[in-house]
mmCIF file of C-alpha atoms in Angstrom:
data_model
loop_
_atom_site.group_PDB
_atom_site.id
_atom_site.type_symbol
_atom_site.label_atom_id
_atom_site.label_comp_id
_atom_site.label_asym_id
_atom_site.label_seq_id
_atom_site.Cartn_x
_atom_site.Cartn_y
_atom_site.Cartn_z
ATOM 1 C CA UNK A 1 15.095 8.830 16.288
ATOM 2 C CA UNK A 2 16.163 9.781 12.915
ATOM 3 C CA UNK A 3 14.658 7.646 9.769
ATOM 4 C CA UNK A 4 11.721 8.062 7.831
ATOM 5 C CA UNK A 5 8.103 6.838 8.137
ATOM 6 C CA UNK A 6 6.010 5.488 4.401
ATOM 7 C CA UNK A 7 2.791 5.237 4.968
ATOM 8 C CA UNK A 8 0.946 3.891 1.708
ATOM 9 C CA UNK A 9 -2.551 2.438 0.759
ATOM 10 C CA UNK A 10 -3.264 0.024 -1.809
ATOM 11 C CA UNK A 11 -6.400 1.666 -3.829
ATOM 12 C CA UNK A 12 -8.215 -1.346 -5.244
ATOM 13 C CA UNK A 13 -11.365 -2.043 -5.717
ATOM 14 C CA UNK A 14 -13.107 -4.439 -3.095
ATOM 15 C CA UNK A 15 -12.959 -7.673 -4.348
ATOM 16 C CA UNK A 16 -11.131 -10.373 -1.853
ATOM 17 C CA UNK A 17 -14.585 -11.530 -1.191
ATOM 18 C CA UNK A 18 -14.550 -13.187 -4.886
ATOM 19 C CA UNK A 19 -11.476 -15.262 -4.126
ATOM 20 C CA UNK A 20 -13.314 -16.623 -1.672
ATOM 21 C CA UNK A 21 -17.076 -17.778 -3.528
ATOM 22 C CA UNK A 22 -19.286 -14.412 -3.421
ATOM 23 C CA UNK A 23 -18.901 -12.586 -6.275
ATOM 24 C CA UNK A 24 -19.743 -9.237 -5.886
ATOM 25 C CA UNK A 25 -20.609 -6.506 -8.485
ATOM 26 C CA UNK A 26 -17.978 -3.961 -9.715
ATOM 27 C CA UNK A 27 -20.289 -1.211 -8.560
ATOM 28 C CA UNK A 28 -20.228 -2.396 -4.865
ATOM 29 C CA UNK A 29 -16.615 -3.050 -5.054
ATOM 30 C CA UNK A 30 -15.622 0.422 -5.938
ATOM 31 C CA UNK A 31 -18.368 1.618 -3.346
ATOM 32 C CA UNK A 32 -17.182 0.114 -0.232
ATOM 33 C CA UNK A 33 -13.547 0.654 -1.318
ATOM 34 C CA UNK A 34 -14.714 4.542 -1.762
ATOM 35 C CA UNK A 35 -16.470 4.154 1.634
ATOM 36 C CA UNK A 36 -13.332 3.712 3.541
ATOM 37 C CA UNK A 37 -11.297 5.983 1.481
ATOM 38 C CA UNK A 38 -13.212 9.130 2.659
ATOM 39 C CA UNK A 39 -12.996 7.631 6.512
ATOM 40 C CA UNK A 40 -9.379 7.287 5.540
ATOM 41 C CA UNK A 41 -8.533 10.767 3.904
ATOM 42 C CA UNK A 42 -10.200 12.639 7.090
ATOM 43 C CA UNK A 43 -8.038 10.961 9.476
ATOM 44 C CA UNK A 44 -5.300 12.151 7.724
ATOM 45 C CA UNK A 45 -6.253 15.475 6.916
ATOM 46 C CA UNK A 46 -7.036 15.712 10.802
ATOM 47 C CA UNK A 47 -3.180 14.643 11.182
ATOM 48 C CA UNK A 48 -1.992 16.678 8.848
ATOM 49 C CA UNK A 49 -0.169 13.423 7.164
ATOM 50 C CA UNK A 50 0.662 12.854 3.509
ATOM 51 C CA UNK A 51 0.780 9.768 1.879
ATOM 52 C CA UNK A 52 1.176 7.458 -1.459
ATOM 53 C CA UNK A 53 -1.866 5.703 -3.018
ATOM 54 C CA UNK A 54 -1.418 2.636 -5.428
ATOM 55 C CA UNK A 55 -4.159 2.962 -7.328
ATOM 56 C CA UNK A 56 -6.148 1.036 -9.878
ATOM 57 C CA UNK A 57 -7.160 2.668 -12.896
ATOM 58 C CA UNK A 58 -10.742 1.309 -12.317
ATOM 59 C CA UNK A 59 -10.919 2.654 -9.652
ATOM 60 C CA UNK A 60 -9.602 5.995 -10.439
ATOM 61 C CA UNK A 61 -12.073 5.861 -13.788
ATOM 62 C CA UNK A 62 -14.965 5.040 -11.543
ATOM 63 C CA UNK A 63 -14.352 7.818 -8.810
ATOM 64 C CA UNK A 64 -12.645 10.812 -10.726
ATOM 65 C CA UNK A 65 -13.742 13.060 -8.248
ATOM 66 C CA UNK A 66 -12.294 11.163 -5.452
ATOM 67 C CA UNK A 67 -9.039 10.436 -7.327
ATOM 68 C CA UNK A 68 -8.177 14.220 -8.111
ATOM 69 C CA UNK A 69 -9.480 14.832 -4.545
ATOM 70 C CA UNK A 70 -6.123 12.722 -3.211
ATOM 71 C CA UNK A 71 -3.623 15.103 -4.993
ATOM 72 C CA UNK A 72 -5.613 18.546 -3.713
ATOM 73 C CA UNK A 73 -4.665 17.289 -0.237
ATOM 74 C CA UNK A 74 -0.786 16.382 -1.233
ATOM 75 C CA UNK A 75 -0.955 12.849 -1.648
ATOM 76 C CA UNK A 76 0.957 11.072 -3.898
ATOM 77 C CA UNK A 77 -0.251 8.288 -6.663
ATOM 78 C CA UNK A 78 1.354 5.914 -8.092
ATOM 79 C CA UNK A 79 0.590 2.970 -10.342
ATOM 80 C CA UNK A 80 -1.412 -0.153 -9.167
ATOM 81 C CA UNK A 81 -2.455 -1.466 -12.704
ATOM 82 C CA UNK A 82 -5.079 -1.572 -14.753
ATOM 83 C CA UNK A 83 -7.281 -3.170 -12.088
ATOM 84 C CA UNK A 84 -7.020 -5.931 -9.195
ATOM 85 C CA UNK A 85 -7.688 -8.927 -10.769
ATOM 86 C CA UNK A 86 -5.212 -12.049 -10.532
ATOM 87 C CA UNK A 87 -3.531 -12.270 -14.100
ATOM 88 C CA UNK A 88 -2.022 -8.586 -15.633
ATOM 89 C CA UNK A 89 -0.445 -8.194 -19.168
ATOM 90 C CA UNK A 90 2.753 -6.047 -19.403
ATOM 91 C CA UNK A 91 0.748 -3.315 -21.616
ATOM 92 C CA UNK A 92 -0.922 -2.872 -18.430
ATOM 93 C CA UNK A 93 2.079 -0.899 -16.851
ATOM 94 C CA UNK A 94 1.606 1.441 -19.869
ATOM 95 C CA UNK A 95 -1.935 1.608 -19.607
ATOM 96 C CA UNK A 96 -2.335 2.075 -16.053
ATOM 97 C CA UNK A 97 0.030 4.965 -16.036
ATOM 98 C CA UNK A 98 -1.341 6.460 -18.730
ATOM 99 C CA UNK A 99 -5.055 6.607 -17.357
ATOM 100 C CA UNK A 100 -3.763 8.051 -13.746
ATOM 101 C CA UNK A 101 -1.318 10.402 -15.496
ATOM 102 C CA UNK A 102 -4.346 11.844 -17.770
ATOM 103 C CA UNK A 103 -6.511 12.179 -14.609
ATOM 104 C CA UNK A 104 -4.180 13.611 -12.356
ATOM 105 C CA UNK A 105 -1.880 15.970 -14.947
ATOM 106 C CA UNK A 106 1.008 15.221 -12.648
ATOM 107 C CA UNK A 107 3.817 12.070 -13.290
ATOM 108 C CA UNK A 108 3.129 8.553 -11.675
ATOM 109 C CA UNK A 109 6.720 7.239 -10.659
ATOM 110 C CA UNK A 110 6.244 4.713 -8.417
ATOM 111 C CA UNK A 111 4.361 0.963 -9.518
ATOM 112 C CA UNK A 112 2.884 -1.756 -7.053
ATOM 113 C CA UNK A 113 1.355 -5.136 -8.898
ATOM 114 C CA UNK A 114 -1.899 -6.242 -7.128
ATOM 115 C CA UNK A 115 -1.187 -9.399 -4.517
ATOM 116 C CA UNK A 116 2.485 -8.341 -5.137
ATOM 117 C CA UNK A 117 2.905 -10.604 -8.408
ATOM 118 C CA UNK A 118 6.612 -10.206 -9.859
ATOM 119 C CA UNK A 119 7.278 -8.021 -12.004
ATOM 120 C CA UNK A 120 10.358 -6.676 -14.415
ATOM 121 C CA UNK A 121 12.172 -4.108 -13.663
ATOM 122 C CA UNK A 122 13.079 -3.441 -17.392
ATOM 123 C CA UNK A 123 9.749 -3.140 -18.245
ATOM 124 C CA UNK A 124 8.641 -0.777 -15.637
ATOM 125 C CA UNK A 125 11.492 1.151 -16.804
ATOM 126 C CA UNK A 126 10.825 1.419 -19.769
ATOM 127 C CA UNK A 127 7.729 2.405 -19.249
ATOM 128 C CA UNK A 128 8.987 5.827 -17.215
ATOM 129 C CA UNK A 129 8.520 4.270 -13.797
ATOM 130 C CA UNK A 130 10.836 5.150 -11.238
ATOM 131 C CA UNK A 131 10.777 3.100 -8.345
ATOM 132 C CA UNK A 132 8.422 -0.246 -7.152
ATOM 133 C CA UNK A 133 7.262 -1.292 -4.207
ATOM 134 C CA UNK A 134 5.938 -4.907 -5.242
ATOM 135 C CA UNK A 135 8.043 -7.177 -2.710
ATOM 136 C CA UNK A 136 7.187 -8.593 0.839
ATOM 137 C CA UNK A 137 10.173 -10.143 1.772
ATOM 138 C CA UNK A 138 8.593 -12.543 3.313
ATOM 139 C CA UNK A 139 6.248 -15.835 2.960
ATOM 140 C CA UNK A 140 2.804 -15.793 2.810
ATOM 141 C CA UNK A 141 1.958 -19.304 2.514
ATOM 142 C CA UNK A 142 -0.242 -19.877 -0.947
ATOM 143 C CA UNK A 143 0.871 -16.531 -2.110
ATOM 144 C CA UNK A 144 4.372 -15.758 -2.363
ATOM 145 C CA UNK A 145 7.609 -16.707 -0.732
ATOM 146 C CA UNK A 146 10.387 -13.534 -1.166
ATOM 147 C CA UNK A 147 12.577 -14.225 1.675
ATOM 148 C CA UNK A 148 15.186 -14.352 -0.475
ATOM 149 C CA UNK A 149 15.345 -10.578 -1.441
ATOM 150 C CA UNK A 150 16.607 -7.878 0.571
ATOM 151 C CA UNK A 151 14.982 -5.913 3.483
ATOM 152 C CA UNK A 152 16.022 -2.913 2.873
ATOM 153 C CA UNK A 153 15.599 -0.272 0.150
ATOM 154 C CA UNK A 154 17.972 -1.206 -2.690
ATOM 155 C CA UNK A 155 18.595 -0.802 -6.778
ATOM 156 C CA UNK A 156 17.921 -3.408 -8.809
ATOM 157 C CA UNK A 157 18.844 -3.160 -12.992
ATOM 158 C CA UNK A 158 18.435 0.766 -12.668
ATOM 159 C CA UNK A 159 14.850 0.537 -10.948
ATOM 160 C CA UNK A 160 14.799 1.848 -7.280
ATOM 161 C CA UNK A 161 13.312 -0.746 -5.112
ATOM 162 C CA UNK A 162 10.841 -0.617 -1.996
ATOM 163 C CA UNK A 163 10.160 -3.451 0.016
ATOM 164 C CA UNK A 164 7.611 -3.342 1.984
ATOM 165 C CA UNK A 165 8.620 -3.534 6.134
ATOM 166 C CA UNK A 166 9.515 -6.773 7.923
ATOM 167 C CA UNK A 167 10.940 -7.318 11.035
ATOM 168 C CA UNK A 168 14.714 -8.501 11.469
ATOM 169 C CA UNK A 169 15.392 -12.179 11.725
ATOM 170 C CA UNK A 170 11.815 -14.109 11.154
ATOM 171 C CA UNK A 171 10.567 -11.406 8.572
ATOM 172 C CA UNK A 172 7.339 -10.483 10.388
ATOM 173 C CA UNK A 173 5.652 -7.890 7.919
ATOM 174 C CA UNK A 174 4.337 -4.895 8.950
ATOM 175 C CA UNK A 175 1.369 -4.239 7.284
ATOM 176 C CA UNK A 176 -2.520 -4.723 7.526
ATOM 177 C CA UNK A 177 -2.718 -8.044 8.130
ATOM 178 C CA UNK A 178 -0.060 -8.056 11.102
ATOM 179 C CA UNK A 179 -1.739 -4.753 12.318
ATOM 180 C CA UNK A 180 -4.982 -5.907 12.998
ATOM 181 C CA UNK A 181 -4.171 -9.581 14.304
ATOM 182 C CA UNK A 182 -1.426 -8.694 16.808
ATOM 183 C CA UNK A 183 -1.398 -6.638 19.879
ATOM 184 C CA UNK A 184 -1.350 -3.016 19.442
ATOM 185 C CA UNK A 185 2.047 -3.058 21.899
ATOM 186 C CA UNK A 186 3.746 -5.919 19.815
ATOM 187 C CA UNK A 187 3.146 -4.362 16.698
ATOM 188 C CA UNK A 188 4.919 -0.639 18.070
ATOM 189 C CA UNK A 189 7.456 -2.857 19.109
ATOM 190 C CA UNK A 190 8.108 -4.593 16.122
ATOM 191 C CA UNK A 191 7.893 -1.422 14.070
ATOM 192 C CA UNK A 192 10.279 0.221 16.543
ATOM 193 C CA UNK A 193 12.905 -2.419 16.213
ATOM 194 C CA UNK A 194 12.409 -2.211 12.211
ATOM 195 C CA UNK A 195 12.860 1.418 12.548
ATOM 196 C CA UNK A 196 15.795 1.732 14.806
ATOM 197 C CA UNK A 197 17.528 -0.868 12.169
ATOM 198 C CA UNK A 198 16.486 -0.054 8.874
ATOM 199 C CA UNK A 199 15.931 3.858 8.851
ATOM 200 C CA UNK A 200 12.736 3.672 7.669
ATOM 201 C CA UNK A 201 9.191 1.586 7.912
ATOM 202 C CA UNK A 202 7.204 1.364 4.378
ATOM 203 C CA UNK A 203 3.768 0.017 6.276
ATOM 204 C CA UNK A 204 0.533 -0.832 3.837
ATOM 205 C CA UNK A 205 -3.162 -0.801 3.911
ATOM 206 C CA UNK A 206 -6.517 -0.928 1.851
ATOM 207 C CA UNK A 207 -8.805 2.061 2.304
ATOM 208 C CA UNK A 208 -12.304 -0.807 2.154
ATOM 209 C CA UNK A 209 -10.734 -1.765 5.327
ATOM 210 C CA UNK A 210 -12.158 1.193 6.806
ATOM 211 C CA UNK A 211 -15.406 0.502 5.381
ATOM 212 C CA UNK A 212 -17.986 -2.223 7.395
ATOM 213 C CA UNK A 213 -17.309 -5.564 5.931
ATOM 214 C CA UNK A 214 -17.721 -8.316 8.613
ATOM 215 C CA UNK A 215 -20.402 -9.584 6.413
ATOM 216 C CA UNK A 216 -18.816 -10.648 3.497
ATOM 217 C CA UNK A 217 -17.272 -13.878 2.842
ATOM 218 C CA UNK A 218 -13.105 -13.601 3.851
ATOM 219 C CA UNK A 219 -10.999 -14.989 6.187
ATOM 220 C CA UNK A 220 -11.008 -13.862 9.823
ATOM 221 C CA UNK A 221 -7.933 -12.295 9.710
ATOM 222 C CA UNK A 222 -8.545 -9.867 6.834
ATOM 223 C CA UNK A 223 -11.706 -8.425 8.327
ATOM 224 C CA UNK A 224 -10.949 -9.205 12.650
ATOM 225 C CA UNK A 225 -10.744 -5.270 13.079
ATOM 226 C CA UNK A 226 -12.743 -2.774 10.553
ATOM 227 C CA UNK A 227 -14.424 0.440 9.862
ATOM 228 C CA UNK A 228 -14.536 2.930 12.460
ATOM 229 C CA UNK A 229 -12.925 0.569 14.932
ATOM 230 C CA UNK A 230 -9.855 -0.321 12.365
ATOM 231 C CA UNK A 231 -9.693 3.224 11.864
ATOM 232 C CA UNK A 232 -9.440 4.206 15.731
ATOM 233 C CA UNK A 233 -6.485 1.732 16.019
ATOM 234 C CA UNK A 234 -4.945 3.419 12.690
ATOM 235 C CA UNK A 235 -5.305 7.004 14.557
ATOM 236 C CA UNK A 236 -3.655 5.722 17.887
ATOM 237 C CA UNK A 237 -0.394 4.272 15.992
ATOM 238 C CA UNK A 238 -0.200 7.274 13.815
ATOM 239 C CA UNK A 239 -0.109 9.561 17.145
ATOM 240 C CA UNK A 240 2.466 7.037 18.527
ATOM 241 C CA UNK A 241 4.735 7.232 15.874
ATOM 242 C CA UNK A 242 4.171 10.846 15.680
ATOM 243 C CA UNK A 243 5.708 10.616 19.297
ATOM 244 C CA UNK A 244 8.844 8.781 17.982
ATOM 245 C CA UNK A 245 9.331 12.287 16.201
ATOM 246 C CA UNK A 246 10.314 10.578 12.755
ATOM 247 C CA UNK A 247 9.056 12.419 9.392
ATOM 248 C CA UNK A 248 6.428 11.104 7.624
ATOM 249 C CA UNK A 249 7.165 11.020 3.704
ATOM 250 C CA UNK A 250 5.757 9.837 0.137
ATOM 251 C CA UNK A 251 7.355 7.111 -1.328
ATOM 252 C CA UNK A 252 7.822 8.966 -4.053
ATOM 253 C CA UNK A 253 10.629 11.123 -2.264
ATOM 254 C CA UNK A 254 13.044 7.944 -2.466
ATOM 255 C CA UNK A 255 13.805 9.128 -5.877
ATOM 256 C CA UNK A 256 14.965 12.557 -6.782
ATOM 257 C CA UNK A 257 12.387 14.755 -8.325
ATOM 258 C CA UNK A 258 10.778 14.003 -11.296
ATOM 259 C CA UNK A 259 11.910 10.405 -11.177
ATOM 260 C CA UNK A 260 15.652 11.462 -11.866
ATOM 261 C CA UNK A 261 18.897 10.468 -9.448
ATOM 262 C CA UNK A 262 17.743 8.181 -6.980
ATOM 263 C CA UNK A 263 18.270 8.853 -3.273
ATOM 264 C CA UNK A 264 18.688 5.371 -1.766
ATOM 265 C CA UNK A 265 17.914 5.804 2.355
#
């Protein structure tokens, strides 16, 4: 099967617990969020697999180290703002870039707002971004509702868009919550029929979901499968779609290098 394979983490700090009445510290947020990064980055160091980090620039403040540690093993990061909280200014697309471009010497291209919050394409333009990956075509009741926007990779006012994966037909989105609440066999499928049709599957996770965190307060759904167990499951569909014998890629490499002429796919 021809196509290519996205695999991308959203690099937040840990705080879904807060949405839902235990407020947690910064410190532990960035801990158990750097807790299942380093489960995260061995798995795919053991695969040999390289892949795109959105990353907050708190979080990337708070663990240099870890942050510079991403691009010495060939990952790619991009921009996802100045931190995770609910409400973001439009300096922040400056800002955020900024503070990852300083840490990491190399360009950040690609932009995803945190809980997928609109954004404009002229102004992530014109702040040098080259492509962004902030739709789920799909609804998520009380979040969002984007079924009106395209599936597939497209342009939009000179900004390369990525949505993220959904099935054909009822939008199903392949991603983290999907992954962990439906059966390993249902979700292959689903991702098979998405590849086979699209040419490509741009599939999302969190690195704390790799880190223990039955005991905080979140719904069921976000925490049914974590830690090493979440991670097992992540290891068994990489090796499966390693079988399909489809590249894995950056998201980055949807746009020609350095940001310039955009390779639509």
């Amino acid at each position: 099967m021809t196509g290519k394979i996205y695999l991308n983490f959203d690099l937040e700090e840990f705080d879904i617990p807060c949405e839902y009445g235990q407020p947690i510290k910064e410190e532990e947020q960035i801990e158990v969020t750097s807790e299942g990064l380093k489960r995260l980055l061995e798995l795919l160091q053991k695969k040999g697999l390289q892949a795109t980090f959105f990353t907050t620039a708190s979080f990337a403040l708070n663990q240099t180290a870890l942050a510079k540690n991403l691009l010495e093993l060939g990952h790619e990061i991009a921009s996802h703002g100045l931190d995770h909280k609910p409400k973001a200014k439009e300096e922040d697309l400056f800002l955020s870039k900024k503070i990852l471009e300083e840490i990491s010497s190399v360009p950040v291209l690609g932009y995803r707002s945190p809980r997928f919050r609109p954004v404009d394409p002229q102004a992530l333009l014109s702040h040098g971004y080259a492509y962004n990956s902030s739709i789920n075509p799909t609804w998520l009741p009380g979040r969002y509702n984007y079924l009106h926007y395209p599936r597939k990779i497209f342009s939009y006012q000179g900004l390369v868009q990525v949505p993220i994966s959904t099935t054909p037909i009822v939008r199903v989105p392949l991603c983290w919550l999907s992954f962990k609440n439906l059966p390993p066999s249902l979700f292959n499928l689903f991702s098979w029929i998405t590849l086979k049709e699209k040419g490509y599957l741009n599939i999302f996770f969190h690195p704390w979901e790799f880190a223990p965190i039955q005991n905080y307060a979140m719904p069921k759904a976000a925490k049914s499968l974590d830690g090493k167990a979440l991670l097992k499951r992540l290891e068994e569909y990489i090796n499966w779609l390693m079988s399909l014998e489809v590249p894995f890629a950056k998201l980055g490499e949807v746009v020609g290098p350095m940001g310039n002429s955009p390779t639509l796919k």
